Amino acid sequence: MTLVQGEPVKPRRRPIPSCQLSLHRGQIHHDNATSPRRTALLPQWRMFSLARTTQAAIVNPRKDEQGNEMNVEITPRASHRLKEIMSKDSNPNLLLRVTVESGGCHGFQYLMSLTDTSALSPEDDTVFESGDGTGAKVVMDEPSLDLLKGSKIDYTMELIGSQFKIVDNPLATSSCGCGTSFDIKA
């Protein structure tokens, strides 16, 4: 094909057969006039609600300098993943510990680990429970909560791996590409 300057190029169009897709009992059915009925099995997908659930501190609630409660949100993906880990380990006392330390490429870095309720400090730690009935719990110490108040704890599945992640931190002004370190407003 030779292109001549000044002449418009007309795209080729393929006729699209009229199709009908239907979902019935975990299978996709595809019908069109030129092919026989085809059935493909669907993988098992879980549906999660995108509705916000409220999380209140269940152990040692804290208030900021203005007297507002310091809370974090646990997304449905994070709470369901924590529930899966608790079930797999046969330990309903597991919590996700989120801490902030100085360091990283932007000044502060998020550190996350699994801990047991027996390792909690009643004076220093604040525990949040997901409001969706999964029993998922997150624990933070007071300095970390002060830097993370108002943020969300999510579970992400990407090509580079799956991880719990802090998203929408209202105090962060910038973060690194991998999302493990951040800088705060002065």
PDB file of C-alpha atoms in Angstrom:
ATOM      1  CA  MET A   1       0.000   0.000   0.000  1.00  0.00           C
ATOM      2  CA  THR A   2       1.395   3.378  -1.007  1.00  0.00           C
ATOM      3  CA  LEU A   3       0.380   6.543   0.772  1.00  0.00           C
ATOM      4  CA  VAL A   4       0.122   9.715  -1.262  1.00  0.00           C
ATOM      5  CA  GLN A   5       0.569  12.962   0.578  1.00  0.00           C
ATOM      6  CA  GLY A   6      -2.651  14.881   0.914  1.00  0.00           C
ATOM      7  CA  GLU A   7      -5.007  11.935   0.370  1.00  0.00           C
ATOM      8  CA  PRO A   8      -7.016  10.773   3.365  1.00  0.00           C
ATOM      9  CA  VAL A   9      -6.453   7.198   4.465  1.00  0.00           C
ATOM     10  CA  LYS A  10      -9.638   5.194   4.766  1.00  0.00           C
ATOM     11  CA  PRO A  11      -9.555   2.620   7.552  1.00  0.00           C
ATOM     12  CA  ARG A  12     -10.644  -0.874   6.692  1.00  0.00           C
ATOM     13  CA  ARG A  13     -13.599  -2.121   8.620  1.00  0.00           C
ATOM     14  CA  ARG A  14     -14.352  -5.720   9.322  1.00  0.00           C
ATOM     15  CA  PRO A  15     -17.952  -6.704   9.634  1.00  0.00           C
ATOM     16  CA  ILE A  16     -18.719  -7.578  13.233  1.00  0.00           C
ATOM     17  CA  PRO A  17     -21.084 -10.509  13.548  1.00  0.00           C
ATOM     18  CA  SER A  18     -24.104  -9.941  15.658  1.00  0.00           C
ATOM     19  CA  CYS A  19     -23.439 -11.766  18.895  1.00  0.00           C
ATOM     20  CA  GLN A  20     -25.290 -12.520  22.019  1.00  0.00           C
ATOM     21  CA  LEU A  21     -23.435 -13.225  25.239  1.00  0.00           C
ATOM     22  CA  SER A  22     -25.218 -14.634  28.204  1.00  0.00           C
ATOM     23  CA  LEU A  23     -24.096 -15.797  31.617  1.00  0.00           C
ATOM     24  CA  HIS A  24     -25.708 -18.873  33.077  1.00  0.00           C
ATOM     25  CA  ARG A  25     -24.471 -20.819  36.129  1.00  0.00           C
ATOM     26  CA  GLY A  26     -20.819 -19.775  35.873  1.00  0.00           C
ATOM     27  CA  GLN A  27     -20.569 -20.272  32.096  1.00  0.00           C
ATOM     28  CA  ILE A  28     -20.443 -17.852  29.186  1.00  0.00           C
ATOM     29  CA  HIS A  29     -22.621 -18.766  26.224  1.00  0.00           C
ATOM     30  CA  HIS A  30     -21.753 -17.173  22.886  1.00  0.00           C
ATOM     31  CA  ASP A  31     -24.196 -17.287  19.995  1.00  0.00           C
ATOM     32  CA  ASN A  32     -23.890 -15.824  16.539  1.00  0.00           C
ATOM     33  CA  ALA A  33     -25.220 -16.697  13.113  1.00  0.00           C
ATOM     34  CA  THR A  34     -21.965 -18.160  11.764  1.00  0.00           C
ATOM     35  CA  SER A  35     -20.664 -20.279  14.624  1.00  0.00           C
ATOM     36  CA  PRO A  36     -22.140 -23.050  16.732  1.00  0.00           C
ATOM     37  CA  ARG A  37     -22.981 -22.449  20.378  1.00  0.00           C
ATOM     38  CA  ARG A  38     -19.796 -22.187  22.439  1.00  0.00           C
ATOM     39  CA  THR A  39     -19.468 -22.528  26.176  1.00  0.00           C
ATOM     40  CA  ALA A  40     -16.484 -21.441  28.253  1.00  0.00           C
ATOM     41  CA  LEU A  41     -16.072 -21.869  31.989  1.00  0.00           C
ATOM     42  CA  LEU A  42     -15.559 -18.702  33.981  1.00  0.00           C
ATOM     43  CA  PRO A  43     -12.906 -18.552  36.680  1.00  0.00           C
ATOM     44  CA  GLN A  44     -14.255 -18.168  40.190  1.00  0.00           C
ATOM     45  CA  TRP A  45     -14.365 -14.415  40.834  1.00  0.00           C
ATOM     46  CA  ARG A  46     -15.224 -12.865  44.153  1.00  0.00           C
ATOM     47  CA  MET A  47     -17.428  -9.833  44.258  1.00  0.00           C
ATOM     48  CA  PHE A  48     -16.578  -7.125  46.765  1.00  0.00           C
ATOM     49  CA  SER A  49     -18.733  -4.212  47.696  1.00  0.00           C
ATOM     50  CA  LEU A  50     -17.335  -0.790  46.915  1.00  0.00           C
ATOM     51  CA  ALA A  51     -19.417   0.782  49.654  1.00  0.00           C
ATOM     52  CA  ARG A  52     -17.454   2.487  52.379  1.00  0.00           C
ATOM     53  CA  THR A  53     -17.535   0.803  55.714  1.00  0.00           C
ATOM     54  CA  THR A  54     -16.837   2.703  58.870  1.00  0.00           C
ATOM     55  CA  GLN A  55     -13.992   1.593  61.065  1.00  0.00           C
ATOM     56  CA  ALA A  56     -13.846   2.742  64.616  1.00  0.00           C
ATOM     57  CA  ALA A  57     -11.028   2.097  67.009  1.00  0.00           C
ATOM     58  CA  ILE A  58     -12.018  -0.807  69.228  1.00  0.00           C
ATOM     59  CA  VAL A  59      -8.969  -0.590  71.502  1.00  0.00           C
ATOM     60  CA  ASN A  60      -7.454   2.681  72.745  1.00  0.00           C
ATOM     61  CA  PRO A  61      -9.181   5.245  70.450  1.00  0.00           C
ATOM     62  CA  ARG A  62      -7.242   8.488  69.995  1.00  0.00           C
ATOM     63  CA  LYS A  63      -8.049  12.100  69.132  1.00  0.00           C
ATOM     64  CA  ASP A  64      -5.907  14.641  67.293  1.00  0.00           C
ATOM     65  CA  GLU A  65      -5.080  18.168  68.499  1.00  0.00           C
ATOM     66  CA  GLN A  66      -8.438  19.505  67.250  1.00  0.00           C
ATOM     67  CA  GLY A  67     -10.352  16.833  69.201  1.00  0.00           C
ATOM     68  CA  ASN A  68     -11.303  14.737  66.127  1.00  0.00           C
ATOM     69  CA  GLU A  69     -11.096  10.976  66.290  1.00  0.00           C
ATOM     70  CA  MET A  70      -8.115   9.562  64.404  1.00  0.00           C
ATOM     71  CA  ASN A  71      -9.377   6.801  62.121  1.00  0.00           C
ATOM     72  CA  VAL A  72      -8.181   4.814  59.144  1.00  0.00           C
ATOM     73  CA  GLU A  73     -10.286   2.997  56.567  1.00  0.00           C
ATOM     74  CA  ILE A  74      -9.804  -0.690  55.797  1.00  0.00           C
ATOM     75  CA  THR A  75     -10.916  -1.442  52.240  1.00  0.00           C
ATOM     76  CA  PRO A  76     -13.006  -4.550  51.499  1.00  0.00           C
ATOM     77  CA  ARG A  77     -10.067  -6.101  49.582  1.00  0.00           C
ATOM     78  CA  ALA A  78      -7.770  -5.656  52.576  1.00  0.00           C
ATOM     79  CA  SER A  79     -10.290  -7.010  55.069  1.00  0.00           C
ATOM     80  CA  HIS A  80     -11.066 -10.062  52.924  1.00  0.00           C
ATOM     81  CA  ARG A  81      -7.358 -10.791  52.449  1.00  0.00           C
ATOM     82  CA  LEU A  82      -6.756 -10.516  56.201  1.00  0.00           C
ATOM     83  CA  LYS A  83      -9.669 -12.886  56.785  1.00  0.00           C
ATOM     84  CA  GLU A  84      -8.141 -15.361  54.304  1.00  0.00           C
ATOM     85  CA  ILE A  85      -4.802 -15.206  56.135  1.00  0.00           C
ATOM     86  CA  MET A  86      -6.494 -15.714  59.505  1.00  0.00           C
ATOM     87  CA  SER A  87      -8.378 -18.738  58.127  1.00  0.00           C
ATOM     88  CA  LYS A  88      -5.312 -20.222  56.437  1.00  0.00           C
ATOM     89  CA  ASP A  89      -3.224 -19.879  59.610  1.00  0.00           C
ATOM     90  CA  SER A  90      -6.134 -21.021  61.816  1.00  0.00           C
ATOM     91  CA  ASN A  91      -5.472 -17.984  64.010  1.00  0.00           C
ATOM     92  CA  PRO A  92      -8.367 -15.560  64.550  1.00  0.00           C
ATOM     93  CA  ASN A  93      -6.056 -13.376  66.694  1.00  0.00           C
ATOM     94  CA  LEU A  94      -3.906 -12.140  63.779  1.00  0.00           C
ATOM     95  CA  LEU A  95      -3.713  -8.403  63.112  1.00  0.00           C
ATOM     96  CA  LEU A  96      -1.969  -6.320  60.482  1.00  0.00           C
ATOM     97  CA  ARG A  97       0.529  -4.001  62.190  1.00  0.00           C
ATOM     98  CA  VAL A  98       1.214  -0.781  60.274  1.00  0.00           C
ATOM     99  CA  THR A  99       4.101   1.389  61.415  1.00  0.00           C
ATOM    100  CA  VAL A 100       5.845   4.446  60.008  1.00  0.00           C
ATOM    101  CA  GLU A 101       9.598   4.917  60.359  1.00  0.00           C
ATOM    102  CA  SER A 102      11.909   7.629  59.161  1.00  0.00           C
ATOM    103  CA  GLY A 103      13.830   6.605  56.067  1.00  0.00           C
ATOM    104  CA  GLY A 104      13.056   5.560  52.539  1.00  0.00           C
ATOM    105  CA  CYS A 105      13.559   7.768  49.505  1.00  0.00           C
ATOM    106  CA  HIS A 106      10.968  10.385  50.609  1.00  0.00           C
ATOM    107  CA  GLY A 107      11.576  10.766  54.346  1.00  0.00           C
ATOM    108  CA  PHE A 108       9.159   8.218  55.856  1.00  0.00           C
ATOM    109  CA  GLN A 109       8.397   4.610  55.011  1.00  0.00           C
ATOM    110  CA  TYR A 110       5.474   2.291  55.692  1.00  0.00           C
ATOM    111  CA  LEU A 111       6.243  -1.037  57.359  1.00  0.00           C
ATOM    112  CA  MET A 112       3.637  -3.781  57.609  1.00  0.00           C
ATOM    113  CA  SER A 113       3.729  -7.094  59.410  1.00  0.00           C
ATOM    114  CA  LEU A 114       1.387  -9.644  60.918  1.00  0.00           C
ATOM    115  CA  THR A 115       1.184  -9.785  64.682  1.00  0.00           C
ATOM    116  CA  ASP A 116      -0.866 -11.515  67.349  1.00  0.00           C
ATOM    117  CA  THR A 117      -3.162  -9.890  69.897  1.00  0.00           C
ATOM    118  CA  SER A 118      -0.825 -11.112  72.652  1.00  0.00           C
ATOM    119  CA  ALA A 119       1.892  -8.729  71.331  1.00  0.00           C
ATOM    120  CA  LEU A 120      -0.232  -5.585  71.713  1.00  0.00           C
ATOM    121  CA  SER A 121       0.678  -2.779  74.067  1.00  0.00           C
ATOM    122  CA  PRO A 122      -2.511  -1.487  75.746  1.00  0.00           C
ATOM    123  CA  GLU A 123      -0.979   1.969  76.309  1.00  0.00           C
ATOM    124  CA  ASP A 124       0.640   2.540  72.908  1.00  0.00           C
ATOM    125  CA  ASP A 125      -1.411   0.616  70.321  1.00  0.00           C
ATOM    126  CA  THR A 126      -4.742   1.501  68.723  1.00  0.00           C
ATOM    127  CA  VAL A 127      -6.707  -1.309  67.083  1.00  0.00           C
ATOM    128  CA  PHE A 128      -9.212  -0.795  64.255  1.00  0.00           C
ATOM    129  CA  GLU A 129     -11.685  -3.445  63.148  1.00  0.00           C
ATOM    130  CA  SER A 130     -13.231  -3.586  59.701  1.00  0.00           C
ATOM    131  CA  GLY A 131     -16.943  -2.814  59.713  1.00  0.00           C
ATOM    132  CA  ASP A 132     -17.846  -5.475  57.127  1.00  0.00           C
ATOM    133  CA  GLY A 133     -18.081  -8.419  59.532  1.00  0.00           C
ATOM    134  CA  THR A 134     -14.857 -10.182  58.457  1.00  0.00           C
ATOM    135  CA  GLY A 135     -13.153  -9.622  61.797  1.00  0.00           C
ATOM    136  CA  ALA A 136     -10.099  -8.079  60.123  1.00  0.00           C
ATOM    137  CA  LYS A 137      -8.095  -5.868  62.461  1.00  0.00           C
ATOM    138  CA  VAL A 138      -5.298  -3.333  61.986  1.00  0.00           C
ATOM    139  CA  VAL A 139      -3.070  -2.041  64.778  1.00  0.00           C
ATOM    140  CA  MET A 140      -0.964   1.148  64.870  1.00  0.00           C
ATOM    141  CA  ASP A 141       1.147   2.885  67.455  1.00  0.00           C
ATOM    142  CA  GLU A 142       0.366   6.522  68.276  1.00  0.00           C
ATOM    143  CA  PRO A 143       3.150   8.209  66.212  1.00  0.00           C
ATOM    144  CA  SER A 144       2.249   6.117  63.149  1.00  0.00           C
ATOM    145  CA  LEU A 145      -1.477   6.828  63.549  1.00  0.00           C
ATOM    146  CA  ASP A 146      -0.731  10.542  63.761  1.00  0.00           C
ATOM    147  CA  LEU A 147       0.930  10.342  60.289  1.00  0.00           C
ATOM    148  CA  LEU A 148      -1.681   8.006  58.765  1.00  0.00           C
ATOM    149  CA  LYS A 149      -4.974   9.374  60.115  1.00  0.00           C
ATOM    150  CA  GLY A 150      -7.598   9.571  57.391  1.00  0.00           C
ATOM    151  CA  SER A 151      -5.800   7.200  55.018  1.00  0.00           C
ATOM    152  CA  LYS A 152      -6.918   3.830  53.625  1.00  0.00           C
ATOM    153  CA  ILE A 153      -5.357   0.411  53.979  1.00  0.00           C
ATOM    154  CA  ASP A 154      -5.800  -1.563  50.764  1.00  0.00           C
ATOM    155  CA  TYR A 155      -4.618  -4.856  49.321  1.00  0.00           C
ATOM    156  CA  THR A 156      -3.287  -4.637  45.775  1.00  0.00           C
ATOM    157  CA  MET A 157      -2.533  -7.376  43.270  1.00  0.00           C
ATOM    158  CA  GLU A 158      -0.145  -6.198  40.567  1.00  0.00           C
ATOM    159  CA  LEU A 159       2.323  -7.803  38.187  1.00  0.00           C
ATOM    160  CA  ILE A 160       5.196  -7.064  40.571  1.00  0.00           C
ATOM    161  CA  GLY A 161       3.422  -8.750  43.472  1.00  0.00           C
ATOM    162  CA  SER A 162       0.602  -8.527  45.952  1.00  0.00           C
ATOM    163  CA  GLN A 163       0.797  -6.430  49.081  1.00  0.00           C
ATOM    164  CA  PHE A 164      -1.040  -4.424  51.670  1.00  0.00           C
ATOM    165  CA  LYS A 165      -0.672  -0.761  50.813  1.00  0.00           C
ATOM    166  CA  ILE A 166      -1.496   2.672  52.262  1.00  0.00           C
ATOM    167  CA  VAL A 167      -3.498   4.768  49.807  1.00  0.00           C
ATOM    168  CA  ASP A 168      -5.035   8.243  49.960  1.00  0.00           C
ATOM    169  CA  ASN A 169      -2.915   9.473  52.859  1.00  0.00           C
ATOM    170  CA  PRO A 170      -4.145  13.074  53.307  1.00  0.00           C
ATOM    171  CA  LEU A 171      -0.867  14.150  54.947  1.00  0.00           C
ATOM    172  CA  ALA A 172       1.420  12.830  52.175  1.00  0.00           C
ATOM    173  CA  THR A 173       2.648  15.402  49.672  1.00  0.00           C
ATOM    174  CA  SER A 174       4.633  12.942  47.535  1.00  0.00           C
ATOM    175  CA  SER A 175       5.549   9.280  47.470  1.00  0.00           C
ATOM    176  CA  CYS A 176       7.905   6.964  45.663  1.00  0.00           C
ATOM    177  CA  GLY A 177       6.863   4.877  42.663  1.00  0.00           C
ATOM    178  CA  CYS A 178       6.437   1.676  44.663  1.00  0.00           C
ATOM    179  CA  GLY A 179       4.339   3.446  47.299  1.00  0.00           C
ATOM    180  CA  THR A 180       6.357   2.386  50.353  1.00  0.00           C
ATOM    181  CA  SER A 181       7.794   5.782  51.249  1.00  0.00           C
ATOM    182  CA  PHE A 182       6.261   9.255  51.463  1.00  0.00           C
ATOM    183  CA  ASP A 183       6.858  12.867  52.434  1.00  0.00           C
ATOM    184  CA  ILE A 184       4.479  14.888  54.622  1.00  0.00           C
ATOM    185  CA  LYS A 185       3.175  18.442  54.616  1.00  0.00           C
ATOM    186  CA  ALA A 186       5.265  20.715  56.808  1.00  0.00           C
TER     187      ALA A 186
END
